[in-house]
XYZ file of C-alpha atoms in Angstrom:
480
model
C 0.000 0.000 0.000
C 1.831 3.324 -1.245
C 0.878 6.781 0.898
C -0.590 9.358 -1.699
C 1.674 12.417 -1.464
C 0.632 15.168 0.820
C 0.616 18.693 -0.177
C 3.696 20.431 0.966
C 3.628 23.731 2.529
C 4.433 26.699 0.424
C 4.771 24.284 -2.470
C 2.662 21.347 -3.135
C 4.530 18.883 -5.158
C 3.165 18.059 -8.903
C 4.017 15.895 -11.607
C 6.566 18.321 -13.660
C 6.884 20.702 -11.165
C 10.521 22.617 -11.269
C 10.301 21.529 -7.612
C 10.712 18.028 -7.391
C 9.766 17.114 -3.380
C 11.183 16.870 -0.290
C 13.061 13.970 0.256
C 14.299 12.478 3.493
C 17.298 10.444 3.257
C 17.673 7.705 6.475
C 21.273 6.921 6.734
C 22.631 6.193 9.915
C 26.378 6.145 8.709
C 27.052 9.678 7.589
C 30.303 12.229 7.906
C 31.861 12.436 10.101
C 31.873 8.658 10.467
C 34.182 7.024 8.343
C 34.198 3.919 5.596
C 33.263 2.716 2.476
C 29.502 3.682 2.936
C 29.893 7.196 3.896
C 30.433 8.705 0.368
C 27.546 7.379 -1.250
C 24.612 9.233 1.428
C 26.933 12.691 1.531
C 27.183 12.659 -2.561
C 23.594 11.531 -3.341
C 22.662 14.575 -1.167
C 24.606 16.964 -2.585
C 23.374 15.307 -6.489
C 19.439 15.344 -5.714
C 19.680 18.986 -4.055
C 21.305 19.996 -7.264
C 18.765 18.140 -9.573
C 16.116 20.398 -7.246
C 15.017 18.437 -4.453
C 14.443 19.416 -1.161
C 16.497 17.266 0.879
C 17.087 16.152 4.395
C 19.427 13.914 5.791
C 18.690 12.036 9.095
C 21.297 10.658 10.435
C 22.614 9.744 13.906
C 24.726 12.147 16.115
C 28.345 12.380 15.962
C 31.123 14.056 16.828
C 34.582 15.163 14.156
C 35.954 16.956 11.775
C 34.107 16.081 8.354
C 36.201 15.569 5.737
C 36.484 18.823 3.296
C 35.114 16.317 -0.101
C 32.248 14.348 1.683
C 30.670 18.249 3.254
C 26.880 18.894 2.092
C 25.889 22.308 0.507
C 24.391 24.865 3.272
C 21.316 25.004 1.710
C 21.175 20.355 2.597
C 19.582 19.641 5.817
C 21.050 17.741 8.029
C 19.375 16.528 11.190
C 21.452 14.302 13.772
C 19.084 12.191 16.468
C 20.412 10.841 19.668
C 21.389 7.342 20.105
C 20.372 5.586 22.902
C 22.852 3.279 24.637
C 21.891 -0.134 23.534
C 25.098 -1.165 23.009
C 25.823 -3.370 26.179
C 22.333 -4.982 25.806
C 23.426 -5.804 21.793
C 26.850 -7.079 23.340
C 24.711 -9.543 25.423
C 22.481 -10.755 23.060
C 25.198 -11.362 20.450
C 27.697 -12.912 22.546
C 24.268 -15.145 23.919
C 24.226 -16.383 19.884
C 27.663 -16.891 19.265
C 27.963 -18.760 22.574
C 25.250 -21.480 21.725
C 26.499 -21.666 18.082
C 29.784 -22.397 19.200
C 28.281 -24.833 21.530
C 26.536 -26.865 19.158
C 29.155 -26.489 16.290
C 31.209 -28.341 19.248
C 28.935 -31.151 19.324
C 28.713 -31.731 15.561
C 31.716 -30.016 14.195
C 31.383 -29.033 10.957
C 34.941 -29.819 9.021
C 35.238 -33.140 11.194
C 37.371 -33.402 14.113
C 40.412 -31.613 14.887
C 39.758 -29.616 11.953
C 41.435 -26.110 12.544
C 38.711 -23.097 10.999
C 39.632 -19.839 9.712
C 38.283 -18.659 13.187
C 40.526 -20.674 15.314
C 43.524 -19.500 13.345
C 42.532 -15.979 14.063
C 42.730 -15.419 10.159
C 39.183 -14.173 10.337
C 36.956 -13.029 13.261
C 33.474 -13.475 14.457
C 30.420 -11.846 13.037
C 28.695 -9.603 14.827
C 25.501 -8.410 13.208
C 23.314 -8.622 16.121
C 25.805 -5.633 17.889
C 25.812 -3.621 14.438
C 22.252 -2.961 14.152
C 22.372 0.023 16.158
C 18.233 -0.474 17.273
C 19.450 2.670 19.799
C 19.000 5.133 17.168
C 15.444 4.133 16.242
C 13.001 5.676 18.503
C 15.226 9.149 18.392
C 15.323 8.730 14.472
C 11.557 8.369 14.566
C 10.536 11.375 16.815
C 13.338 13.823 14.975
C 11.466 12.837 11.378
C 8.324 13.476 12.616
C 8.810 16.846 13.549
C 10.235 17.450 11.163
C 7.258 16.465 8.660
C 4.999 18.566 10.814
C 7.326 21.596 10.091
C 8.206 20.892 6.542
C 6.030 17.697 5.186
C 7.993 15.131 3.752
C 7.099 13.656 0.442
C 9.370 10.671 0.020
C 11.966 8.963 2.641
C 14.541 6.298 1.351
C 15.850 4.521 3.833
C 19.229 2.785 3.904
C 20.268 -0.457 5.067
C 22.365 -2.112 6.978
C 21.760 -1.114 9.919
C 18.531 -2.842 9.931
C 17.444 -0.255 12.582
C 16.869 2.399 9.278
C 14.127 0.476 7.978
C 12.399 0.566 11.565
C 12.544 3.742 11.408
C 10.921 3.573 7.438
C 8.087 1.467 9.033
C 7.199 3.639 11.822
C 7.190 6.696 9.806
C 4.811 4.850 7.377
C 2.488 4.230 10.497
C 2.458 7.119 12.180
C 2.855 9.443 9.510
C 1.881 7.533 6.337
C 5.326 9.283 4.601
C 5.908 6.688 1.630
C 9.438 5.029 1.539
C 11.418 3.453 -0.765
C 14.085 0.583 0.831
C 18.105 1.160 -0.190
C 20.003 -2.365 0.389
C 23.723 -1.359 0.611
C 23.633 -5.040 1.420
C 21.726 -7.639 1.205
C 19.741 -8.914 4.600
C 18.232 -12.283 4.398
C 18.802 -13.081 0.705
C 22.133 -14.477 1.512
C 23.253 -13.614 4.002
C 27.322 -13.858 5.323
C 26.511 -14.672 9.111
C 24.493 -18.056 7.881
C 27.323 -19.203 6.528
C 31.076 -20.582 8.427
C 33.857 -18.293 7.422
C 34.830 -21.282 4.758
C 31.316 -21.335 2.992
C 29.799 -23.820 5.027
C 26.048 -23.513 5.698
C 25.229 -22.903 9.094
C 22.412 -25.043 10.315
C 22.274 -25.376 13.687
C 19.070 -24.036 15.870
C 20.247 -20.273 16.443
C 21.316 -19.760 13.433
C 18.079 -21.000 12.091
C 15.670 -19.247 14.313
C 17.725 -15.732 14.105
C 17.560 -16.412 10.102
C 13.694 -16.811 10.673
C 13.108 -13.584 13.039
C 15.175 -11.486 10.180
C 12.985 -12.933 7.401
C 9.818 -11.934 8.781
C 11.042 -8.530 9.870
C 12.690 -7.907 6.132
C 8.874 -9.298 4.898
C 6.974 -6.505 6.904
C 9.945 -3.657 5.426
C 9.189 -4.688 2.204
C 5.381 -5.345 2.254
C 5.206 -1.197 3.705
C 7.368 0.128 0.969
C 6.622 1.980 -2.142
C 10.092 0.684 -4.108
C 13.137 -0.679 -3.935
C 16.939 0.032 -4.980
C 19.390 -2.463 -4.809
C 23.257 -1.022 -4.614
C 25.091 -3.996 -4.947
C 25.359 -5.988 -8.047
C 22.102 -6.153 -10.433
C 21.164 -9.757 -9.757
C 20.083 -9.081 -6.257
C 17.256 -7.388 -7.794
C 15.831 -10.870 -9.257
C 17.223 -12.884 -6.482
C 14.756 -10.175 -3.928
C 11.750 -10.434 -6.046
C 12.263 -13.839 -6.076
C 12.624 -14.189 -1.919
C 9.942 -11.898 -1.677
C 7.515 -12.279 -4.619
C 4.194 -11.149 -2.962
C 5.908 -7.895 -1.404
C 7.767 -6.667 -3.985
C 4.870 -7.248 -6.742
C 3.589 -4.582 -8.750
C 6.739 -2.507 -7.017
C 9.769 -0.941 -9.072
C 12.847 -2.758 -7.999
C 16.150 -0.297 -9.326
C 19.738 -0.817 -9.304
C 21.287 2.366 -8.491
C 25.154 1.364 -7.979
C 27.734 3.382 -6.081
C 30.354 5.833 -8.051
C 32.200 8.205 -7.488
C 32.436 11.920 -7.458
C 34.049 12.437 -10.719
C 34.333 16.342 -8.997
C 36.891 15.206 -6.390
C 38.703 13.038 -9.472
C 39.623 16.200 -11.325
C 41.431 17.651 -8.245
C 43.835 14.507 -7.940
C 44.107 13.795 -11.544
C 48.034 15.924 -11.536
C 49.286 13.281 -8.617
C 51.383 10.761 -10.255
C 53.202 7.272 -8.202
C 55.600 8.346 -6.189
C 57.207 5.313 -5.303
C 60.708 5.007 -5.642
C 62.669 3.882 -8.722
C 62.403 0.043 -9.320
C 59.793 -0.483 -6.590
C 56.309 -1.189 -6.445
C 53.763 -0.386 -4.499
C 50.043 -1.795 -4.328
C 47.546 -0.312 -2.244
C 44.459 -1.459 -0.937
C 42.191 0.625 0.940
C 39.246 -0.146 3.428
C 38.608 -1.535 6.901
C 38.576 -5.590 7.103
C 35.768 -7.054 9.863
C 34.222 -10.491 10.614
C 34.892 -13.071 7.465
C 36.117 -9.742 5.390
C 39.876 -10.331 5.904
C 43.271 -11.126 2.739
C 43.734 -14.003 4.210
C 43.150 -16.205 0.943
C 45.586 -12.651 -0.505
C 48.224 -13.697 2.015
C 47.786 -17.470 0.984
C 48.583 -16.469 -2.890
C 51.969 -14.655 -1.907
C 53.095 -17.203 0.320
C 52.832 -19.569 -2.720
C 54.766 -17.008 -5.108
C 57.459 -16.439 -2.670
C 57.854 -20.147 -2.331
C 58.081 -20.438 -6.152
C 58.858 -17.386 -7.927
C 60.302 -15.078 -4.581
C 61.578 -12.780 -7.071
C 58.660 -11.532 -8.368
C 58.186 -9.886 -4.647
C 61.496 -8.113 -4.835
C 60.796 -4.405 -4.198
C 57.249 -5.217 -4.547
C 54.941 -3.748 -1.148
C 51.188 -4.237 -0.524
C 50.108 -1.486 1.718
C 46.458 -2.117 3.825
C 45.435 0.934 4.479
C 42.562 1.033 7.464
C 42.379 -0.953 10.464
C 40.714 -4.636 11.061
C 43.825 -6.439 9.542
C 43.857 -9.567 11.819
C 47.142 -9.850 14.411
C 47.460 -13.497 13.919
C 47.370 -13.399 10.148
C 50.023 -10.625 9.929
C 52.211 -12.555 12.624
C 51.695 -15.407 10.176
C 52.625 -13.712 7.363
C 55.815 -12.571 8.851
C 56.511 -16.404 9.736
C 56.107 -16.805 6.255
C 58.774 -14.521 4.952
C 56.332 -11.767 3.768
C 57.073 -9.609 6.117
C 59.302 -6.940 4.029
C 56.644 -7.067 1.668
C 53.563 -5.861 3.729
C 53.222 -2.225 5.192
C 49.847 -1.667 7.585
C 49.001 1.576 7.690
C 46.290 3.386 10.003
C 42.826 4.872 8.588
C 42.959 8.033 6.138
C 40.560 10.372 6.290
C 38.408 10.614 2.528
C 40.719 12.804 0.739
C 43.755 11.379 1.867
C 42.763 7.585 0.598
C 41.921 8.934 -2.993
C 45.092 11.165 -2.632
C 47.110 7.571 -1.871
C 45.293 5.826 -4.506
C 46.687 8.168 -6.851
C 49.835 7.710 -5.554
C 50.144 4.020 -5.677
C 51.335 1.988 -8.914
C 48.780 -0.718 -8.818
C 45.196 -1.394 -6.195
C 43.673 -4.278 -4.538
C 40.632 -5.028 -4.154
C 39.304 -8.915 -2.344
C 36.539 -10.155 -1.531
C 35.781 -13.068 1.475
C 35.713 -16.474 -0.754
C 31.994 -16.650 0.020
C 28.694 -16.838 -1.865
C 27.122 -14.459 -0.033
C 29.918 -11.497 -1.476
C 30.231 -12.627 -4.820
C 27.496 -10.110 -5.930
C 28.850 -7.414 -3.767
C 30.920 -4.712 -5.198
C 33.225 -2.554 -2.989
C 32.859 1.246 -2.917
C 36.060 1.549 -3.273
C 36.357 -0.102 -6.959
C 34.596 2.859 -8.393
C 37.332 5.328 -6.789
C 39.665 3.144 -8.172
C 38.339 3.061 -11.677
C 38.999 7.242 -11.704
C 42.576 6.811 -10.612
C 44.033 5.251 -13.768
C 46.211 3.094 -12.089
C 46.318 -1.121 -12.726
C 43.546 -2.522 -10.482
C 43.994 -6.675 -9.017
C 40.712 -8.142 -8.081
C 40.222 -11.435 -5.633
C 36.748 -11.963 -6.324
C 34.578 -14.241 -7.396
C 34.952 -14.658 -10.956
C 31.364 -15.264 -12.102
C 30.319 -12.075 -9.305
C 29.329 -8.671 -9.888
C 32.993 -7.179 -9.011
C 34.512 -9.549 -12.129
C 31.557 -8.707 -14.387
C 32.275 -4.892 -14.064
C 36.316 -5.173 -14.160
C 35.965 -6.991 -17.877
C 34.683 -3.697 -18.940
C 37.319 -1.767 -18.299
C 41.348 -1.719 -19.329
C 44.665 -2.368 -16.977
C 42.149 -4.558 -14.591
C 43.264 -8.598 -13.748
C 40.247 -11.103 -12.025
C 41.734 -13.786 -10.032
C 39.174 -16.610 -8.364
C 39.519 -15.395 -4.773
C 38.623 -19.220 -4.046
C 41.792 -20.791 -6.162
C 45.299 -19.955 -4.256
C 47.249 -21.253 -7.430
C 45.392 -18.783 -9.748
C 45.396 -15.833 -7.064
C 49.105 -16.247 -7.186
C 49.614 -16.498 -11.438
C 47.276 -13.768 -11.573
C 49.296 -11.783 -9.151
C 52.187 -12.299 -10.950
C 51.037 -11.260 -14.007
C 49.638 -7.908 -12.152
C 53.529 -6.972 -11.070
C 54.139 -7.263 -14.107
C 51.592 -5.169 -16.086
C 52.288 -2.386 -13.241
C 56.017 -2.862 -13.828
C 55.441 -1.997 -17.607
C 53.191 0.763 -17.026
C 55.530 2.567 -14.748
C 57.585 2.775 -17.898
C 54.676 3.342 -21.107
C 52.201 5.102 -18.775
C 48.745 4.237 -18.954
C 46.477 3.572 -21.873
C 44.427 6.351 -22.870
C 41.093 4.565 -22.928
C 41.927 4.649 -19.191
C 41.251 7.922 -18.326
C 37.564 6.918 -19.450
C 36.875 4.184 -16.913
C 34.939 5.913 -14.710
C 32.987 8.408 -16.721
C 30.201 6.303 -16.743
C 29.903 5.554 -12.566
C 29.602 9.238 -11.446
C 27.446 10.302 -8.886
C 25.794 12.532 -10.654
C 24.215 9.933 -13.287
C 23.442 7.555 -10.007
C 21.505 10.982 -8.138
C 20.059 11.466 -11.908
C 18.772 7.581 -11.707
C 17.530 7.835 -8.334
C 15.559 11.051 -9.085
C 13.549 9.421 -12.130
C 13.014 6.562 -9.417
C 11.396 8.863 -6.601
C 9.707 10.608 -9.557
C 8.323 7.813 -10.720
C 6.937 6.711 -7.674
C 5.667 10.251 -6.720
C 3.718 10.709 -10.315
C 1.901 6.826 -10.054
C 0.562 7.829 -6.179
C -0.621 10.946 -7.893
C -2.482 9.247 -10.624
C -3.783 7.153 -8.290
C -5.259 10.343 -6.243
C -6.430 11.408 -9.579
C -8.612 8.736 -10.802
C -10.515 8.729 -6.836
């Protein structure tokens, strides 16, 4: 059931008004927070203002310096709710789940017996979902959006998720204020989701698992069922794979993939920095936080293997993680393994000093957890990549939505992110190809890879989408 739009104070919204609506945009993670999410809520904001909406952000309250490229224009508003301290009950219940999971996977162990997992190495660590959904936020979120709506009525929300708390806050807003919203999946929620599965694939069945899978199915049913649309962000066959999961509430819906991009704006003002590593050396960057299964483990697994066979492709060669969640164990292991002159960890950059080091470096890495539930994802960071120029290595699922893009595009090599042997070839090949570019320079079909990823086109994609949802609920009023 879709809310009819409301008249708006001072200016009623219409179909092909110059005026498009006021849209509220639900995004808990926001500047000044920091990650691979935060770029997509500040530049949509700035795009749809620009294209003529009336926009408001709700986000949660925060505290820092925000980052002089991810700032909203003055005229954007931006309202911050508390957040009430949930976090120690969260800590409870999650450490309750992972407790009894652990219990049963103890009583029928799932790679046989004294089988070590990814977890027990420390390569990876534990999910924790249930602590990241951030319910605190929801009943402030709630009460801030509707006063505002009684001050300056809201036409359209979109709310984004995960957390899962945002669509609460969709849902209650639809109740008590009948605002139509659309649902944003950054990622997926129940169709597929990573905390189902063992950090090697492995279905999870026992009875938590199960029962928490059936709790989030029937909350995701009632999001869904209240909403007026859908956009998926991740890779476009999530949109089948959702109307399939959820036929009867997403029926006679639109269902839009609106990817991330990147501000092709903030591309022009790095486009004069060139490498600067030092003669004969390489360096390969990757950028971005690791958590739970997300870690290079599999990565570290492939150079091991080269420096065992081909050590002097590694010679001057240095893989810089840049952001924290790098696991202790696995970097203590890789030092074991002789990789240790060939790994740099470096601490969190703000926004414009990651796309500053991008720039910088000779080649980037991106990888992906060796799990179904990722291969359709595609990191924000691959689009910030594609406007550097530089060589880009991907361990990824080859068949996924992160492979499927990179074929498109020059100076890019796939590996399977589940093959060790052809991580490592690959990988070879990549030192290689950056090695030779450091001396041609890049292709000049290069420069183009990003043109068509910007955030304006995605802002431009998701205003037709409101639009369209806008002009149906008022032909609907019409034909009362």
């Amino acid at each position: 059931m879709t809310r009819q739009p409301k008249a708006r104070q001072g200016a009623p919204w219409r179909s092909g008004s110059t005026e498009r609506g006021h849209v509220l945009l639900v995004y808990y993670f926001f500047p000044p927070a920091a990650g691979g999410g935060i770029p997509r809520p500040a530049k949509m904001a700035k795009y749809l203002r620009r294209l003529g909406w009336e926009v408001t952000v709700l986000t949660v309250a925060a505290h820092g310096a925000v980052d002089a490229l991810l700032e909203v224009r003055p005229d954007v508003r931006v309202i911050r709710a508390a957040e009430w301290p949930a976090d120690p009950l969260l800590r409870i219940a999650g450490g309750a789940v992972r407790l009894a999971r652990r219990a049963w996977e103890r009583i029928t162990p799932m790679g046989g017996p004294g089988t070590a997992s990814l977890l027990d190495l420390g390569f990876v660590d534990e999910e924790r979902e249930i602590e990241a959904s951030k319910i605190g936020w929801t009943v402030p979120g709630v009460a801030a959006a509707v006063a505002l709506d009684r001050q300056r009525p809201v036409d359209i929300a979109v709310v984004s998720s995960p957390p899962a708390s945002s669509g609460g806050i969709g849902v209650l807003l639809r109740a008590l204020r009948g605002i139509p919203y659309v649902v944003e999946y950054r990622d997926p929620w129940t169709v597929g989701p990573f905390w189902a599965l063992a950090a090697d694939g492995k279905p999870r069945n026992d009875p938590v698992t199960r029962l928490r899978f059936t709790v989030a199915r029937r909350l995701e049913s009632m999001l869904l069922r209240w909403a007026s649309g859908v956009v998926i962000v991740n890779g476009e066959d999530h949109v089948g794979r959702l109307r399939t999961e959820f036929p009867a509430q997403t029926a006679l819906k639109p269902v839009a993939h609106i990817p991330n991009g990147v501000d092709l704006e903030d591309a022009v003002g790095f486009a004069a920095v060139t490498a600067q590593g030092t003669p004969g050396q390489v360096r390969l960057l990757h950028n971005g936080y690791f958590y739970h299964f997300h870690t290079p483990h599999h990565l570290v697994a492939a150079l091991r293997a080269i420096r065992r066979e081909r050590a002097e492709t590694l010679r001057g060669v240095e893989f810089e993680f840049v952001g924290d969640g790098f696991p202790e164990r696995l970097a203590r292991q890789a030092e074991r393994w002789g990789l240790g002159p060939n790994i740099r960890l470096t601490p969190t950059m703000s926004f414009s000093q990651s796309l500053r080091a991008m720039h910088a470096a000779d080649g980037l890495i991106v990888v992906l957890p060796p799990l179904a539930s990722d291969d359709d994802r595609i990191p924000t960071k691959l689009y910030e990549y594609l406007s550097t120029g530089r060589p880009i290595f991907a361990a990824v699922s080859p068949d996924g939505a992160t492979a499927r893009l990179l074929r498109t595009v020059p100076d890019a090599v796939v590996a399977d992110n589940r093959d060790v042997r052809a991580m490592a070839d690959a990988l070879v090949s990549f030192v290689a190809m950056v090695r030779h570019r450091q001396v041609t320079g890049a292709p000049p079909e290069v420069a183009q890879r990003a043109a068509a990823h910007g955030y304006a086109a995605r802002a431009s994609q998701m205003d037709t989408f409101l639009r369209g949802i806008l002009s149906e609920a008022a032909r609907r009023t019409s034909r009362r």
